[in-house]
Amino acid sequence: MAKNGTIYILEGSSRANWLGKLAKFLDLDFDVVEPKSVANFNDEFPLHKIPAIVTDKGVKITEALAIIYYLIAISNKKELYGSNIDETTQVIRWLAFFNQDFLIGLGTWRRSVNDDEKEKNLSILKSYFVYVDNELKSRKYLALPDRITVADIFTYNILKKVSLTLPLTEYQSLSKWLAEIETHPVFKN
Ligand SMILES: N[C@@H](CCC(=O)N[C@@H](CS)C(=O)NCC(=O)O)C(=O)O
């Protein structure tokens, strides 16, 4: 099978480090590399940010959400992105929330320079946990009531890492959801 292209990631980035696993689960054949292993990454990608991909047609794509969409769109598992307008809208909703509000909030908290700032920024993160926990009280998965989507997979990858620093056990629905998503085959390779 011809290669589908190259995915650039950083192992430390939960925005990007799961995309190799996603591609494999989607039966796609991408090389997965860190930018430092290629001499011209900064010339090819002027923002110097990951994730990024170069497709088999030589097209360069940046932005996590565009990349997630592309990988699923060229696969035979398109239902991971939702199967109709309503479902896909919910998938994009959650991808956008975690890629933007949540990850920015997380970075801001990590970069807090004093205790007051840290407390204030932590309270924003906690409000997000409460929000997600409440949403998960009424359905099994983030975007859909009864079927996993890429929104769950992306979010799991972020929150699993977060849970190593911030215990999430007080958020019962969220914790139950984490345990459920962990069993998905995408995380087994
Ligand atoms: N808007 C971009 C943000 C990408 C981004 O900020 N990536 C971070 C890692 S999570 C990065 O590459 N940082 C390295 C840098 O800023 O030089 C997206 O959604 O993909």
Short mmCIF file of C-alpha atoms and ligand atoms in Angstrom, two decimals:
data_model
loop_
_atom_site.label_atom_id
_atom_site.label_comp_id
_atom_site.label_asym_id
_atom_site.label_seq_id
_atom_site.Cartn_x
_atom_site.Cartn_y
_atom_site.Cartn_z
CA MET A 1 0.00 0.00 0.00
CA ALA A 2 1.28 3.48 -0.84
CA LYS A 3 1.99 5.74 2.11
CA ASN A 4 -0.73 8.23 2.98
CA GLY A 5 1.83 10.82 4.07
CA THR A 6 3.65 12.10 7.16
CA ILE A 7 2.25 13.24 10.48
CA TYR A 8 4.35 15.58 12.62
CA ILE A 9 3.79 15.29 16.35
CA LEU A 10 5.49 15.94 19.66
CA GLU A 11 5.35 13.07 22.14
CA GLY A 12 4.68 15.57 24.95
CA SER A 13 1.70 17.15 23.23
CA SER A 14 -1.65 15.57 23.91
CA ARG A 15 -3.08 17.71 21.12
CA ALA A 16 -0.94 15.75 18.66
CA ASN A 17 0.68 12.63 20.14
CA TRP A 18 -2.36 10.36 19.58
CA LEU A 19 -2.66 10.98 15.83
CA GLY A 20 -0.40 8.07 14.91
CA LYS A 21 -2.66 5.75 16.88
CA LEU A 22 -5.73 7.27 15.24
CA ALA A 23 -4.22 6.81 11.76
CA LYS A 24 -3.39 3.18 12.55
CA PHE A 25 -6.89 2.52 13.86
CA LEU A 26 -8.24 4.05 10.63
CA ASP A 27 -6.07 1.61 8.63
CA LEU A 28 -4.04 4.48 7.20
CA ASP A 29 -0.32 4.33 6.57
CA PHE A 30 1.40 7.51 7.77
CA ASP A 31 4.97 8.04 8.92
CA VAL A 32 4.80 9.63 12.36
CA VAL A 33 7.78 11.84 13.17
CA GLU A 34 8.88 14.65 15.46
CA PRO A 35 9.84 17.93 13.76
CA LYS A 36 13.38 17.76 15.13
CA SER A 37 14.02 14.65 13.05
CA VAL A 38 13.52 16.56 9.77
CA ALA A 39 15.83 19.35 8.66
CA ASN A 40 13.28 21.49 6.83
CA PHE A 41 10.24 21.40 9.15
CA ASN A 42 10.50 25.09 10.06
CA ASP A 43 10.76 26.10 6.39
CA GLU A 44 7.82 23.92 5.41
CA PHE A 45 5.66 25.02 8.34
CA PRO A 46 6.32 28.70 9.15
CA LEU A 47 4.29 28.61 12.39
CA HIS A 48 6.56 25.74 13.62
CA LYS A 49 3.54 24.11 15.28
CA ILE A 50 2.36 20.57 15.54
CA PRO A 51 0.30 18.69 14.65
CA ALA A 52 0.97 19.06 10.94
CA ILE A 53 0.79 16.66 8.05
CA VAL A 54 2.00 16.36 4.50
CA THR A 55 -0.32 14.22 2.43
CA ASP A 56 0.64 11.77 -0.29
CA LYS A 57 -0.25 14.56 -2.77
CA GLY A 58 2.23 16.89 -1.07
CA VAL A 59 -0.50 19.03 0.52
CA LYS A 60 0.50 20.58 3.85
CA ILE A 61 -2.18 20.71 6.55
CA THR A 62 -1.94 22.40 9.93
CA GLU A 63 -4.51 22.76 12.75
CA ALA A 64 -5.50 19.75 14.82
CA LEU A 65 -9.17 19.97 13.87
CA ALA A 66 -8.47 20.05 10.13
CA ILE A 67 -6.06 17.13 10.48
CA ILE A 68 -8.53 15.02 12.48
CA TYR A 69 -11.19 15.71 9.86
CA TYR A 70 -8.85 14.82 7.00
CA LEU A 71 -7.68 11.52 8.51
CA ILE A 72 -11.23 10.33 9.13
CA ALA A 73 -12.50 11.61 5.77
CA ILE A 74 -9.97 9.53 3.81
CA SER A 75 -10.66 6.42 5.92
CA ASN A 76 -13.35 3.77 5.90
CA LYS A 77 -14.43 4.71 9.44
CA LYS A 78 -16.17 7.98 8.67
CA GLU A 79 -18.81 7.39 11.35
CA LEU A 80 -16.17 8.37 13.92
CA TYR A 81 -16.88 11.95 12.84
CA GLY A 82 -20.67 11.49 13.13
CA SER A 83 -23.06 10.12 10.53
CA ASN A 84 -25.30 13.12 9.86
CA ILE A 85 -25.36 16.90 10.30
CA ASP A 86 -26.59 16.76 13.89
CA GLU A 87 -24.01 14.18 14.95
CA THR A 88 -21.09 15.86 13.19
CA THR A 89 -22.07 19.22 14.67
CA GLN A 90 -21.78 17.70 18.16
CA VAL A 91 -18.43 16.10 17.29
CA ILE A 92 -17.02 19.44 16.09
CA ARG A 93 -18.48 21.18 19.14
CA TRP A 94 -16.48 19.00 21.53
CA LEU A 95 -13.31 18.91 19.44
CA ALA A 96 -13.37 22.70 19.31
CA PHE A 97 -14.04 23.10 23.03
CA PHE A 98 -11.16 20.86 24.08
CA ASN A 99 -8.72 22.03 21.41
CA GLN A 100 -9.37 25.66 22.18
CA ASP A 101 -10.94 26.63 25.51
CA PHE A 102 -9.70 23.66 27.48
CA LEU A 103 -6.12 23.41 26.17
CA ILE A 104 -5.66 27.17 26.38
CA GLY A 105 -7.02 27.10 29.95
CA LEU A 106 -4.69 24.23 30.81
CA GLY A 107 -1.65 26.04 29.39
CA THR A 108 -2.60 29.24 31.23
CA TRP A 109 -2.90 27.34 34.51
CA ARG A 110 0.45 25.63 33.99
CA ARG A 111 2.13 28.96 33.27
CA SER A 112 0.63 30.72 36.34
CA VAL A 113 3.36 32.78 37.98
CA ASN A 114 2.02 33.04 41.53
CA ASP A 115 -0.43 31.31 43.89
CA ASP A 116 -3.29 33.77 43.28
CA GLU A 117 -3.03 33.33 39.55
CA LYS A 118 -2.72 29.58 39.91
CA GLU A 119 -5.86 29.40 42.04
CA LYS A 120 -7.83 31.62 39.65
CA ASN A 121 -6.75 29.62 36.61
CA LEU A 122 -7.42 26.33 38.37
CA SER A 123 -10.96 27.45 39.15
CA ILE A 124 -11.54 28.00 35.42
CA LEU A 125 -10.30 24.47 34.69
CA LYS A 126 -12.51 23.09 37.47
CA SER A 127 -15.53 24.84 35.97
CA TYR A 128 -14.76 22.98 32.74
CA PHE A 129 -14.61 19.64 34.59
CA VAL A 130 -17.96 20.37 36.21
CA TYR A 131 -19.41 21.33 32.82
CA VAL A 132 -18.23 18.13 31.14
CA ASP A 133 -19.19 15.98 34.13
CA ASN A 134 -22.73 17.40 34.00
CA GLU A 135 -22.97 16.78 30.26
CA LEU A 136 -21.91 13.16 30.77
CA LYS A 137 -24.62 12.56 33.36
CA SER A 138 -27.20 12.35 30.57
CA ARG A 139 -25.33 10.31 27.98
CA LYS A 140 -22.57 7.73 27.67
CA TYR A 141 -20.34 9.61 25.21
CA LEU A 142 -19.47 13.26 24.72
CA ALA A 143 -21.03 13.93 21.33
CA LEU A 144 -23.56 11.11 20.98
CA PRO A 145 -25.74 9.24 23.47
CA ASP A 146 -24.67 5.75 22.53
CA ARG A 147 -21.74 5.74 20.12
CA ILE A 148 -18.11 6.72 20.53
CA THR A 149 -16.72 9.40 18.21
CA VAL A 150 -13.36 11.00 17.66
CA ALA A 151 -14.43 13.71 20.14
CA ASP A 152 -14.22 11.10 22.91
CA ILE A 153 -10.88 9.79 21.69
CA PHE A 154 -9.26 13.24 21.43
CA THR A 155 -10.65 14.34 24.79
CA TYR A 156 -9.64 11.12 26.52
CA ASN A 157 -6.06 11.60 25.35
CA ILE A 158 -6.01 15.09 26.86
CA LEU A 159 -7.77 14.29 30.13
CA LYS A 160 -5.84 11.10 30.82
CA LYS A 161 -2.65 13.15 30.94
CA VAL A 162 -4.33 15.89 32.98
CA SER A 163 -5.51 13.29 35.50
CA LEU A 164 -1.87 12.49 36.34
CA THR A 165 -1.53 16.01 37.79
CA LEU A 166 -5.09 16.87 38.77
CA PRO A 167 -7.19 14.07 40.27
CA LEU A 168 -10.54 13.85 38.47
CA THR A 169 -12.12 11.18 40.69
CA GLU A 170 -14.58 13.66 42.27
CA TYR A 171 -16.19 14.03 38.83
CA GLN A 172 -18.01 10.72 38.81
CA SER A 173 -19.55 10.74 35.35
CA LEU A 174 -16.30 11.99 33.85
CA SER A 175 -14.35 9.25 35.66
CA LYS A 176 -16.74 6.58 34.46
CA TRP A 177 -16.44 7.92 30.93
CA LEU A 178 -12.59 7.91 31.16
CA ALA A 179 -12.64 4.24 32.19
CA GLU A 180 -14.97 3.42 29.29
CA ILE A 181 -13.00 5.24 26.57
CA GLU A 182 -9.74 3.69 27.78
CA THR A 183 -10.96 0.32 26.53
CA HIS A 184 -11.37 1.49 22.92
CA PRO A 185 -9.14 -0.38 20.41
CA VAL A 186 -7.53 2.87 19.22
CA PHE A 187 -5.55 2.90 22.47
CA LYS A 188 -4.47 -0.73 22.18
CA ASN A 189 -1.83 -0.27 19.46
N1 LIG B 1 -4.07 26.09 16.51
C1 LIG B 1 -3.15 24.98 16.49
C2 LIG B 1 -2.29 25.03 17.74
C3 LIG B 1 -1.09 24.11 17.61
C4 LIG B 1 -0.14 24.29 18.79
O1 LIG B 1 -0.15 25.31 19.52
N2 LIG B 1 0.73 23.29 18.96
C5 LIG B 1 1.72 23.36 20.02
C6 LIG B 1 1.83 22.01 20.71
S1 LIG B 1 0.33 21.53 21.45
C7 LIG B 1 3.09 23.63 19.41
O2 LIG B 1 3.39 23.19 18.33
N3 LIG B 1 3.92 24.37 20.13
C8 LIG B 1 5.26 24.60 19.68
C9 LIG B 1 5.50 26.06 19.45
O3 LIG B 1 4.62 26.86 19.75
O4 LIG B 1 6.60 26.35 18.98
C10 LIG B 1 -3.94 23.64 16.43
O5 LIG B 1 -5.09 23.65 16.83
O6 LIG B 1 -3.39 22.65 15.94
#
